[in-house]
CSV table of C-alpha atoms in Angstrom, one decimal:
chain,number,residue,atom,x,y,z
A,7,MET,CA,-73.7,-43.0,-6.0
A,8,PHE,CA,-71.0,-41.1,-4.1
A,9,SER,CA,-67.5,-40.7,-5.3
A,10,ARG,CA,-64.5,-41.9,-3.3
A,11,LYS,CA,-63.3,-38.3,-2.9
A,12,PHE,CA,-66.7,-37.3,-1.4
A,13,PHE,CA,-66.6,-40.2,1.0
A,14,LEU,CA,-63.0,-39.3,2.1
A,15,VAL,CA,-64.0,-35.7,2.7
A,16,CYS,CA,-67.0,-36.8,4.8
A,17,VAL,CA,-64.9,-39.2,6.8
A,18,PHE,CA,-62.3,-36.4,7.4
A,19,PHE,CA,-64.9,-33.9,8.7
A,20,ILE,CA,-66.7,-36.5,10.8
A,21,LEU,CA,-63.3,-37.6,12.4
A,22,LEU,CA,-62.4,-33.9,13.0
A,23,ALA,CA,-65.8,-33.3,14.7
A,24,VAL,CA,-65.4,-36.5,16.8
A,25,THR,CA,-61.9,-35.4,17.9
A,26,PHE,CA,-62.8,-32.0,19.0
A,27,VAL,CA,-66.1,-33.0,20.7
A,28,SER,CA,-64.4,-35.9,22.6
A,29,LEU,CA,-61.4,-33.8,23.6
A,30,GLY,CA,-63.7,-31.0,24.7
A,31,LEU,CA,-65.8,-33.4,26.8
A,32,SER,CA,-62.7,-35.0,28.3
A,33,GLY,CA,-61.2,-31.6,29.2
A,34,ARG,CA,-64.3,-30.6,31.0
A,35,HIS,CA,-65.0,-33.9,32.8
A,36,SER,CA,-61.4,-35.0,33.0
A,37,ARG,CA,-62.0,-37.8,35.6
A,38,GLY,CA,-65.6,-38.6,34.9
A,39,ILE,CA,-65.6,-40.3,31.6
A,40,SER,CA,-62.3,-42.0,31.5
A,41,GLY,CA,-63.0,-45.7,31.8
A,42,THR,CA,-59.9,-47.0,29.9
A,43,GLY,CA,-57.5,-46.0,32.7
A,44,GLY,CA,-58.6,-49.1,34.7
A,45,LEU,CA,-58.0,-51.3,31.7
A,46,SER,CA,-54.5,-49.9,31.2
A,47,LEU,CA,-53.6,-50.3,34.8
A,48,PHE,CA,-54.9,-53.9,34.8
A,49,PHE,CA,-52.8,-54.9,31.8
A,50,VAL,CA,-49.6,-52.7,32.2
A,51,GLY,CA,-49.6,-52.5,36.0
A,52,PRO,CA,-48.0,-55.9,36.6
A,53,LEU,CA,-45.4,-55.3,33.9
A,54,GLN,CA,-44.5,-52.0,35.4
A,55,GLU,CA,-44.2,-53.6,38.9
A,56,GLY,CA,-42.0,-56.3,37.5
A,57,ALA,CA,-39.8,-53.8,35.6
A,58,THR,CA,-39.6,-51.4,38.6
A,59,ARG,CA,-38.5,-54.4,40.9
A,60,ALA,CA,-35.9,-55.5,38.3
A,61,VAL,CA,-34.5,-51.9,38.1
A,62,GLN,CA,-34.5,-51.6,41.9
A,63,ALA,CA,-32.8,-55.0,42.3
A,64,LEU,CA,-30.0,-53.9,39.9
A,65,GLY,CA,-29.7,-50.6,41.6
A,66,SER,CA,-29.5,-52.2,45.1
A,67,VAL,CA,-26.7,-54.5,44.0
A,68,TRP,CA,-24.8,-51.5,42.8
A,69,ARG,CA,-25.5,-49.6,46.0
A,70,VAL,CA,-24.7,-52.4,48.3
A,71,TYR,CA,-21.3,-53.1,46.7
A,72,PHE,CA,-20.2,-49.5,46.6
A,73,ASP,CA,-21.6,-48.5,50.0
A,74,CYS,CA,-19.8,-51.1,51.9
A,75,VAL,CA,-16.6,-49.1,52.4
A,76,ARG,CA,-18.5,-45.9,53.4
A,77,GLN,CA,-20.7,-47.9,55.8
A,78,ALA,CA,-17.7,-49.3,57.6
A,79,ARG,CA,-16.5,-45.8,58.4
A,80,GLU,CA,-20.0,-44.7,59.3
A,81,ASN,CA,-20.4,-47.7,61.6
A,82,VAL,CA,-17.7,-46.5,64.0
A,83,GLU,CA,-19.2,-43.0,64.2
A,84,LEU,CA,-22.7,-44.4,64.6
A,85,ARG,CA,-21.7,-46.7,67.5
A,86,ARG,CA,-20.4,-43.6,69.3
A,87,ALA,CA,-23.6,-41.7,68.6
A,88,LEU,CA,-25.6,-44.6,69.7
A,89,GLY,CA,-24.1,-44.5,73.2
A,90,LEU,CA,-25.2,-40.9,73.5
A,91,ALA,CA,-28.6,-41.6,72.1
A,92,ARG,CA,-29.2,-44.3,74.7
A,93,GLU,CA,-28.6,-41.9,77.5
A,94,LYS,CA,-31.0,-39.5,75.9
A,95,GLU,CA,-33.5,-42.1,75.2
A,96,ASN,CA,-33.7,-42.9,78.9
A,97,TYR,CA,-34.2,-39.3,79.7
A,98,PHE,CA,-37.0,-38.9,77.1
A,99,LEU,CA,-38.6,-42.1,78.3
A,100,GLU,CA,-38.9,-40.5,81.8
A,101,LEU,CA,-40.4,-37.5,80.2
A,102,ALA,CA,-42.9,-39.5,78.2
A,103,ILE,CA,-44.0,-41.3,81.3
A,104,ALA,CA,-44.4,-38.1,83.1
A,105,ASN,CA,-46.3,-36.6,80.2
A,106,GLU,CA,-48.7,-39.5,80.0
A,107,ARG,CA,-49.4,-39.3,83.7
A,108,LEU,CA,-50.1,-35.6,83.5
A,109,ARG,CA,-52.3,-36.0,80.4
A,110,THR,CA,-54.4,-38.6,82.2
A,111,PHE,CA,-54.6,-36.3,85.1
A,112,LEU,CA,-55.9,-33.4,82.9
A,113,ASN,CA,-58.3,-35.8,81.0
A,114,PHE,CA,-56.8,-35.2,77.5
A,115,ARG,CA,-58.0,-37.6,74.8
A,116,GLU,CA,-55.2,-39.0,72.7
A,117,GLU,CA,-55.8,-38.6,68.9
A,118,GLU,CA,-56.2,-41.8,67.1
A,119,ALA,CA,-53.7,-42.5,64.5
A,120,SER,CA,-55.0,-42.6,60.9
A,121,GLU,CA,-55.0,-46.0,59.2
A,122,VAL,CA,-52.2,-45.8,56.6
A,123,LEU,CA,-51.2,-48.1,53.8
A,124,ALA,CA,-47.7,-48.2,52.4
A,125,ALA,CA,-47.5,-48.3,48.6
A,126,GLU,CA,-44.7,-48.6,46.2
A,127,ILE,CA,-44.5,-46.4,43.1
A,128,VAL,CA,-44.4,-48.7,40.0
A,129,GLY,CA,-44.9,-46.2,37.2
A,130,LYS,CA,-44.9,-42.6,36.3
A,131,ASP,CA,-46.8,-40.4,33.8
A,132,PRO,CA,-45.5,-40.9,30.3
A,133,SER,CA,-46.5,-37.3,29.3
A,134,PRO,CA,-44.4,-34.3,30.4
A,135,TRP,CA,-47.6,-32.3,30.6
A,136,PHE,CA,-49.2,-34.3,33.5
A,137,LYS,CA,-48.0,-35.5,36.9
A,138,THR,CA,-49.3,-38.9,38.0
A,139,PHE,CA,-47.9,-42.0,39.7
A,140,ILE,CA,-49.1,-45.6,39.5
A,141,VAL,CA,-48.9,-47.4,42.9
A,142,ASN,CA,-49.1,-51.1,43.6
A,143,ARG,CA,-52.1,-50.9,45.9
A,144,GLY,CA,-55.7,-51.1,44.8
A,145,GLU,CA,-59.3,-51.9,45.7
A,146,ARG,CA,-58.2,-55.2,47.3
A,147,ASP,CA,-56.1,-53.2,49.9
A,148,GLY,CA,-59.0,-50.8,50.5
A,149,VAL,CA,-57.9,-48.0,48.3
A,150,ARG,CA,-60.6,-45.8,46.9
A,151,VAL,CA,-60.8,-42.8,44.7
A,152,GLY,CA,-60.2,-39.5,46.6
A,153,LEU,CA,-58.0,-40.9,49.3
A,154,PRO,CA,-55.1,-38.6,50.2
A,155,VAL,CA,-51.5,-39.8,49.6
A,156,VAL,CA,-48.6,-38.5,51.7
A,157,VAL,CA,-45.0,-39.1,52.7
A,158,PRO,CA,-43.3,-38.0,55.9
A,159,GLU,CA,-42.1,-34.8,54.1
A,160,GLY,CA,-45.7,-33.7,53.2
A,161,ILE,CA,-48.6,-34.2,50.8
A,162,VAL,CA,-48.0,-36.1,47.6
A,163,GLY,CA,-51.5,-36.1,46.0
A,164,GLN,CA,-54.8,-38.0,45.8
A,165,VAL,CA,-56.0,-41.2,44.3
A,166,VAL,CA,-57.9,-40.6,41.1
A,167,GLU,CA,-58.3,-44.1,39.6
A,168,VAL,CA,-58.3,-47.6,41.2
A,169,THR,CA,-58.3,-51.1,39.9
A,170,GLY,CA,-58.0,-54.4,41.9
A,171,ARG,CA,-54.3,-54.1,42.5
A,172,TYR,CA,-53.2,-50.7,41.3
A,173,ALA,CA,-54.1,-47.1,41.7
A,174,LYS,CA,-53.3,-43.9,39.9
A,175,VAL,CA,-52.3,-40.9,42.1
A,176,LEU,CA,-52.7,-37.3,40.9
A,177,LEU,CA,-49.7,-35.3,42.3
A,178,ILE,CA,-50.2,-31.8,43.8
A,179,THR,CA,-48.0,-30.4,41.0
A,180,ASP,CA,-50.4,-31.5,38.3
A,181,ARG,CA,-52.3,-28.7,36.6
A,182,MET,CA,-55.6,-30.4,37.5
A,183,SER,CA,-54.8,-30.6,41.2
A,184,GLY,CA,-55.9,-28.1,43.9
A,185,VAL,CA,-55.4,-28.3,47.7
A,186,ASP,CA,-57.2,-25.9,50.1
A,187,ALA,CA,-54.3,-24.5,52.2
A,188,LEU,CA,-53.2,-22.1,54.9
A,189,VAL,CA,-50.0,-20.3,55.6
A,190,GLN,CA,-48.9,-21.7,58.9
A,191,ARG,CA,-47.6,-18.5,60.4
A,192,THR,CA,-50.4,-16.0,59.5
A,193,ARG,CA,-53.3,-18.5,58.7
A,194,ALA,CA,-53.7,-16.8,55.3
A,195,ARG,CA,-56.0,-19.0,53.2
A,196,GLY,CA,-55.7,-19.9,49.5
A,197,VAL,CA,-55.6,-22.9,47.2
A,198,VAL,CA,-52.3,-24.6,46.2
A,199,ASN,CA,-52.7,-25.3,42.5
A,200,GLY,CA,-50.2,-27.4,40.5
A,201,MET,CA,-48.4,-25.8,37.6
A,202,GLY,CA,-47.3,-28.9,35.8
A,203,ALA,CA,-43.8,-28.2,36.9
A,204,SER,CA,-41.8,-28.9,40.1
A,205,PHE,CA,-43.5,-25.9,41.9
A,206,CYS,CA,-47.1,-24.9,42.7
A,207,SER,CA,-48.9,-21.6,43.0
A,208,PHE,CA,-50.8,-20.4,46.1
A,209,SER,CA,-53.8,-18.9,44.4
A,210,TYR,CA,-56.7,-16.7,45.7
A,211,ALA,CA,-54.5,-15.4,48.6
A,212,LEU,CA,-55.8,-11.8,49.2
A,213,ARG,CA,-53.2,-9.0,48.9
A,214,ARG,CA,-53.7,-7.8,52.4
A,215,TYR,CA,-52.5,-11.2,53.8
A,216,ASP,CA,-49.0,-11.2,55.2
A,217,ILE,CA,-47.1,-13.9,53.3
A,218,ALA,CA,-43.4,-13.9,53.1
A,219,GLU,CA,-40.7,-16.1,51.5
A,220,GLY,CA,-39.9,-19.1,53.7
A,221,ASP,CA,-43.4,-19.4,55.2
A,222,VAL,CA,-44.7,-23.0,55.5
A,223,VAL,CA,-47.9,-23.8,53.7
A,224,VAL,CA,-50.1,-26.6,55.2
A,225,SER,CA,-53.4,-28.1,54.2
A,226,SER,CA,-56.6,-26.5,55.8
A,227,GLY,CA,-58.7,-29.6,55.7
A,228,LEU,CA,-61.6,-27.7,54.2
A,229,ASP,CA,-61.5,-29.4,50.8
A,230,ARG,CA,-62.5,-32.7,52.6
A,231,ILE,CA,-59.7,-34.6,50.8
A,232,TYR,CA,-56.6,-33.9,52.8
A,233,PRO,CA,-56.4,-33.8,56.7
A,234,LYS,CA,-55.8,-30.5,58.3
A,235,GLY,CA,-52.2,-29.5,59.0
A,236,LEU,CA,-50.3,-31.6,56.6
A,237,ARG,CA,-47.2,-29.9,55.2
A,238,ILE,CA,-47.4,-28.9,51.6
A,239,GLY,CA,-44.4,-26.7,50.8
A,240,GLU,CA,-42.5,-23.5,51.4
A,241,VAL,CA,-43.2,-20.1,50.0
A,242,GLU,CA,-40.5,-19.4,47.4
A,243,GLY,CA,-41.6,-16.1,46.0
A,244,VAL,CA,-44.3,-13.5,46.5
A,245,VAL,CA,-45.4,-10.9,43.9
A,246,ARG,CA,-47.9,-8.2,44.9
A,247,GLY,CA,-49.0,-6.4,41.7
A,248,HIS,CA,-50.6,-3.0,41.6
A,249,GLU,CA,-53.8,-4.4,40.3
A,250,GLY,CA,-56.1,-7.2,41.4
A,251,ILE,CA,-57.2,-8.4,44.8
A,252,PHE,CA,-54.9,-11.4,44.9
A,253,GLN,CA,-51.1,-11.8,45.2
A,254,ASP,CA,-49.0,-14.3,43.2
A,255,VAL,CA,-47.3,-16.7,45.5
A,256,ARG,CA,-45.1,-19.5,44.4
A,257,VAL,CA,-44.7,-22.6,46.6
A,258,ARG,CA,-42.0,-25.2,46.4
A,259,PRO,CA,-43.3,-28.6,47.7
A,260,PHE,CA,-41.4,-30.3,50.5
A,261,VAL,CA,-41.7,-33.6,48.6
A,262,ASP,CA,-39.1,-34.3,46.0
A,263,PHE,CA,-41.3,-36.0,43.4
A,264,GLU,CA,-38.4,-37.2,41.4
A,265,ARG,CA,-36.9,-39.2,44.2
A,266,ILE,CA,-39.7,-40.8,46.2
A,267,GLU,CA,-40.3,-44.5,45.8
A,268,GLU,CA,-42.9,-45.3,48.4
A,269,VAL,CA,-45.9,-43.4,49.6
A,270,LEU,CA,-48.5,-43.7,52.3
A,271,ILE,CA,-52.2,-43.8,51.5
A,272,LEU,CA,-54.4,-42.5,54.3
A,273,LEU,CA,-57.3,-45.0,54.4
A,274,SER,CA,-59.3,-44.0,57.5
A,275,PHE,CA,-59.3,-40.3,56.8
A,276,ASP,CA,-62.3,-40.2,54.4
A,277,ASN,CA,-64.4,-42.3,56.8
A,278,ASP,CA,-63.8,-39.7,59.5
A,279,LEU,CA,-64.8,-37.0,57.1
A,280,ARG,CA,-67.9,-38.8,56.0
A,281,ASP,CA,-68.9,-39.2,59.6
A,282,ALA,CA,-68.2,-35.6,60.3
A,283,SER,CA,-70.1,-34.4,57.2
A,284,GLU,CA,-73.1,-36.7,58.1
A,285,GLY,CA,-73.0,-35.3,61.6
A,286,ASP,CA,-73.2,-31.8,60.2
A,287,PHE,CA,-76.6,-32.4,58.6
B,11,MET,CA,-46.7,-64.5,16.1
B,12,GLY,CA,-47.5,-61.0,14.7
B,13,VAL,CA,-49.9,-60.2,17.5
B,14,VAL,CA,-47.5,-61.5,20.2
B,15,PHE,CA,-44.7,-59.5,18.7
B,16,HIS,CA,-46.7,-56.3,18.5
B,17,GLY,CA,-48.1,-56.8,22.0
B,18,LEU,CA,-44.6,-57.3,23.4
B,19,LEU,CA,-43.4,-54.2,21.5
B,20,ILE,CA,-46.2,-52.0,22.8
B,21,SER,CA,-45.6,-53.3,26.3
B,22,GLY,CA,-41.9,-52.6,26.1
B,23,LEU,CA,-42.4,-49.1,24.8
B,24,LEU,CA,-45.0,-48.4,27.5
B,25,LEU,CA,-42.5,-49.5,30.2
B,26,LEU,CA,-39.8,-47.4,28.6
B,27,MET,CA,-42.1,-44.4,28.8
B,28,THR,CA,-43.5,-44.9,32.3
B,29,ILE,CA,-40.4,-46.2,34.0
B,30,PHE,CA,-37.2,-45.1,32.3
B,31,PHE,CA,-38.2,-41.8,30.5
B,32,ALA,CA,-41.2,-40.9,32.6
B,33,GLY,CA,-42.2,-37.3,32.4
B,34,TYR,CA,-39.2,-36.2,30.3
B,35,PRO,CA,-40.0,-34.2,27.2
B,36,VAL,CA,-38.5,-36.6,24.7
B,37,CYS,CA,-39.8,-37.9,21.5
B,38,ASN,CA,-42.7,-40.4,22.1
B,39,PRO,CA,-41.4,-43.8,20.9
B,40,ILE,CA,-45.0,-45.0,20.4
B,41,LEU,CA,-45.6,-42.2,18.0
B,42,VAL,CA,-42.7,-43.5,15.9
B,43,TYR,CA,-44.2,-47.0,16.3
B,44,VAL,CA,-47.5,-45.7,14.9
B,45,VAL,CA,-45.7,-44.1,11.9
B,46,TYR,CA,-44.0,-47.4,11.4
B,47,LEU,CA,-47.4,-49.1,11.4
B,48,GLY,CA,-48.8,-46.5,8.9
B,49,LEU,CA,-45.9,-47.2,6.6
B,50,ASP,CA,-45.5,-51.0,6.8
B,51,ALA,CA,-48.7,-52.5,8.2
B,52,ASP,CA,-52.1,-53.2,6.6
B,53,LEU,CA,-54.9,-50.8,7.2
B,54,VAL,CA,-57.1,-52.8,9.7
B,55,PRO,CA,-54.5,-54.4,11.9
B,56,GLY,CA,-52.4,-51.3,11.8
B,57,LEU,CA,-55.2,-49.0,12.8
B,58,GLY,CA,-56.3,-51.4,15.5
B,59,LEU,CA,-52.8,-51.5,17.1
B,60,ALA,CA,-52.5,-47.7,16.9
B,61,LEU,CA,-55.8,-47.3,18.7
B,62,VAL,CA,-54.9,-49.9,21.3
B,63,ALA,CA,-51.5,-48.1,21.9
B,64,GLY,CA,-53.4,-44.8,22.2
B,65,LEU,CA,-55.9,-46.2,24.7
B,66,LEU,CA,-53.3,-47.8,26.9
B,67,LEU,CA,-51.2,-44.7,26.9
B,68,ASP,CA,-54.2,-42.5,27.7
B,69,GLY,CA,-55.0,-44.8,30.6
B,70,LEU,CA,-51.5,-44.7,32.1
B,71,SER,CA,-51.2,-41.0,31.7
B,72,GLY,CA,-52.9,-38.2,33.7
B,73,THR,CA,-54.4,-36.9,30.5
B,74,PRO,CA,-58.1,-37.1,30.0
B,75,VAL,CA,-59.0,-39.9,27.6
B,76,GLY,CA,-58.4,-39.1,24.0
B,77,VAL,CA,-55.2,-37.2,23.7
B,78,PHE,CA,-53.0,-40.0,22.6
B,79,LEU,CA,-55.8,-42.0,21.0
B,80,PHE,CA,-56.7,-39.2,18.6
B,81,THR,CA,-53.1,-38.3,18.0
B,82,PHE,CA,-52.3,-41.8,16.9
B,83,LEU,CA,-55.4,-42.1,14.9
B,84,TRP,CA,-54.7,-38.9,12.9
B,85,VAL,CA,-51.0,-39.7,12.5
B,86,PHE,CA,-51.9,-43.2,11.2
B,87,CYS,CA,-54.5,-41.9,8.8
B,88,MET,CA,-52.1,-39.1,7.6
B,89,VAL,CA,-49.3,-41.5,6.9
B,90,ARG,CA,-51.6,-43.8,5.0
B,91,TRP,CA,-53.1,-41.0,3.0
B,92,LEU,CA,-49.8,-39.3,2.2
B,93,GLY,CA,-48.3,-42.6,1.4
B,94,GLY,CA,-50.6,-42.7,-1.6
B,95,PHE,CA,-48.8,-40.0,-3.5
B,96,LEU,CA,-45.5,-39.4,-1.7
B,97,ARG,CA,-42.3,-41.4,-1.6
B,98,THR,CA,-42.5,-43.3,1.6
B,99,THR,CA,-39.0,-44.8,1.1
B,100,SER,CA,-37.5,-41.4,1.7
B,101,PRO,CA,-36.0,-41.1,5.2
B,102,LEU,CA,-37.5,-37.7,5.5
B,103,PHE,CA,-41.0,-38.9,5.2
B,104,PRO,CA,-41.3,-40.8,8.6
B,105,LEU,CA,-39.3,-38.0,10.3
B,106,LEU,CA,-41.7,-35.4,9.1
B,107,ALA,CA,-44.7,-37.6,10.1
B,108,VAL,CA,-43.3,-37.9,13.6
B,109,LEU,CA,-42.7,-34.2,13.9
B,110,ALA,CA,-46.2,-33.5,12.7
B,111,GLY,CA,-47.5,-36.1,15.3
B,112,LEU,CA,-45.6,-34.3,18.0
B,113,VAL,CA,-47.2,-31.0,17.1
B,114,LEU,CA,-50.6,-32.7,17.1
B,115,GLU,CA,-50.0,-34.4,20.4
B,116,ASN,CA,-49.0,-31.1,22.1
B,117,PHE,CA,-51.8,-29.2,20.4
B,118,PHE,CA,-54.4,-31.8,21.6
B,119,THR,CA,-53.0,-31.6,25.2
B,120,PHE,CA,-53.2,-27.9,25.1
B,121,LEU,CA,-56.7,-28.0,23.8
B,122,VAL,CA,-57.8,-30.4,26.6
B,123,LEU,CA,-56.1,-28.2,29.2
B,124,ALA,CA,-57.8,-25.1,27.7
B,125,PHE,CA,-61.2,-26.8,27.6
B,126,GLY,CA,-60.8,-27.6,31.3
B,127,SER,CA,-59.6,-24.1,32.2
B,128,HIS,CA,-56.2,-25.3,33.1
B,129,GLY,CA,-54.5,-23.8,30.2
B,130,GLN,CA,-53.1,-20.7,31.7
B,131,GLU,CA,-49.4,-20.0,31.0
B,132,THR,CA,-49.0,-23.2,29.1
B,133,TRP,CA,-47.8,-21.7,25.8
B,134,PHE,CA,-44.2,-21.3,27.0
B,135,MET,CA,-44.2,-24.8,28.5
B,136,GLY,CA,-45.7,-26.2,25.4
B,137,ILE,CA,-43.2,-24.7,23.0
B,138,ARG,CA,-40.4,-25.9,25.3
B,139,PHE,CA,-41.7,-29.4,25.3
B,140,LEU,CA,-42.3,-29.4,21.6
B,141,LEU,CA,-38.8,-28.2,20.8
B,142,SER,CA,-37.2,-30.7,23.1
B,143,GLN,CA,-39.3,-33.5,21.6
B,144,MET,CA,-38.5,-32.5,18.1
B,145,ALA,CA,-34.8,-32.3,18.8
B,146,THR,CA,-34.8,-35.8,20.3
B,147,ALA,CA,-37.0,-37.1,17.4
B,148,LEU,CA,-34.2,-36.2,14.9
B,149,PHE,CA,-32.1,-38.8,16.6
B,150,PHE,CA,-34.6,-41.3,17.9
B,151,CYS,CA,-37.0,-41.5,14.9
B,152,PRO,CA,-34.5,-43.1,12.4
B,153,LEU,CA,-33.1,-45.3,15.1
B,154,LEU,CA,-36.4,-46.6,16.3
B,155,LEU,CA,-37.8,-47.2,12.8
B,156,PHE,CA,-34.6,-49.2,12.0
B,157,PHE,CA,-35.1,-51.1,15.3
B,158,PHE,CA,-38.8,-51.9,14.6
B,159,ARG,CA,-38.1,-53.1,11.1
B,160,ARG,CA,-35.2,-55.3,12.2
B,161,LEU,CA,-37.3,-56.8,15.0
B,162,HIS,CA,-40.1,-57.4,12.6
B,163,LEU,CA,-37.7,-59.2,10.2
B,164,ILE,CA,-36.3,-61.3,13.0
B,165,PHE,CA,-39.4,-62.3,14.8
B,166,VAL,CA,-42.2,-62.3,12.3
B,167,ARG,CA,-41.2,-62.7,8.8
B,168,LYS,CA,-38.5,-65.3,9.3
B,169,LYS,CA,-40.5,-67.4,11.8
B,170,GLY,CA,-43.9,-67.1,10.1
B,171,PRO,CA,-44.2,-70.2,7.9
B,172,GLY,CA,-46.2,-69.7,4.8
B,173,ARG,CA,-46.6,-66.0,5.0
B,174,SER,CA,-46.1,-64.0,1.9
B,175,ASP,CA,-44.5,-60.6,1.7
B,176,ARG,CA,-47.9,-59.0,1.4
B,177,SER,CA,-49.4,-60.9,4.3
B,178,HIS,CA,-50.1,-59.5,7.7
B,179,PHE,CA,-47.3,-56.8,7.6
B,180,PRO,CA,-45.8,-56.2,4.2
B,181,SER,CA,-42.1,-56.1,3.5
B,182,VAL,CA,-39.8,-53.3,4.8
B,183,SER,CA,-38.9,-52.1,1.3
B,184,LEU,CA,-42.4,-51.2,0.5
B,185,SER,CA,-42.1,-48.3,-1.9
B,186,VAL,CA,-44.6,-46.0,-3.5
B,187,ARG,CA,-48.2,-46.9,-3.1
B,188,ARG,CA,-50.4,-46.3,-6.1
């Protein structure tokens, strides 16, 4: 009834339509309809973990061997420094005891430390366009979508997909990432958007705000994802054009995403927020 | 044996991309693998493997689902279709197919970012990625194709008792399809 050519042309156009509609929907609802991520993490995650451990083991053998000589020299210096540090420790211990006594006296409430979970990075994004990590903690460890991920230097990103033992973390440098933030010095508010590169942009900062190179940018806590006051990065450049109401600010993150191997997932933070948001209503 | 071989190959390539060359704008080795499937595999198992590879890569990447899946699907179909009337034994054919695949992959990524309003100032980055990927493809594509074909000869054809040359994955020297 239909020729082979007609059939092929039909298949071509149907495939073309399916491609564009699917990509369009994926682009608009990037995290909503992706169900295959969990499957990939489930199958490839253990392999990635094994390979990462093997690479680390090889690297550590290399490091241990070649660091021995350097460490022997450092050891002498560190022993000397340790003696000084012990003296200082005693001094600070006295100060801490005095501080605690005075706090109790003034009826201050100590902030409860957030519950954190250490995780190891076992895989990175295969595409140069996107910035994600895969970590070896999942639902079994209490990880959920939306939890903030940090290191001592600052914010790393947030969890976007979770399986039983693995989770995918969207970095703050990814184009689809945004963090509500403040300039620490002037309290100028904006959103730190990823640029798909090693730096971010501080968007929606009004021109009248005083922002200068070297200013530290911290999270504002208003996005209800990241706790307030976490360090994000340092202002690297500011351009105030003649038009528009915003200024272009470039932020260099404190975290070196190429070098980190472990991260901390803040587990208790979203419970606190939920409690707070429920309390608001 | 064939399924195990291809499963291991896809896993190895995924590890290569997510651990050793993660995030670098180099030629996607799985794209070369899909071209190899298009050239040497039968339609149904080849298409199935290409789709599985696309799905896994989409899942491991921060891309919204579909970028790698549709890239591999189109590249596989393109190679099969063009293989009907072009000389597939020419070393230029797989190289051009991989280059076309790289263009398609970056175009789809750009499209997804543009649909999601994240596509600002991506042209420069896209061109830089594409040029870098194409440059590395000139070196990696023939090397990987040779590697895949050698592995296939070693692990599948020699150890698969009773398999003919036209079975599961036909011989390497498959020439013009009519």
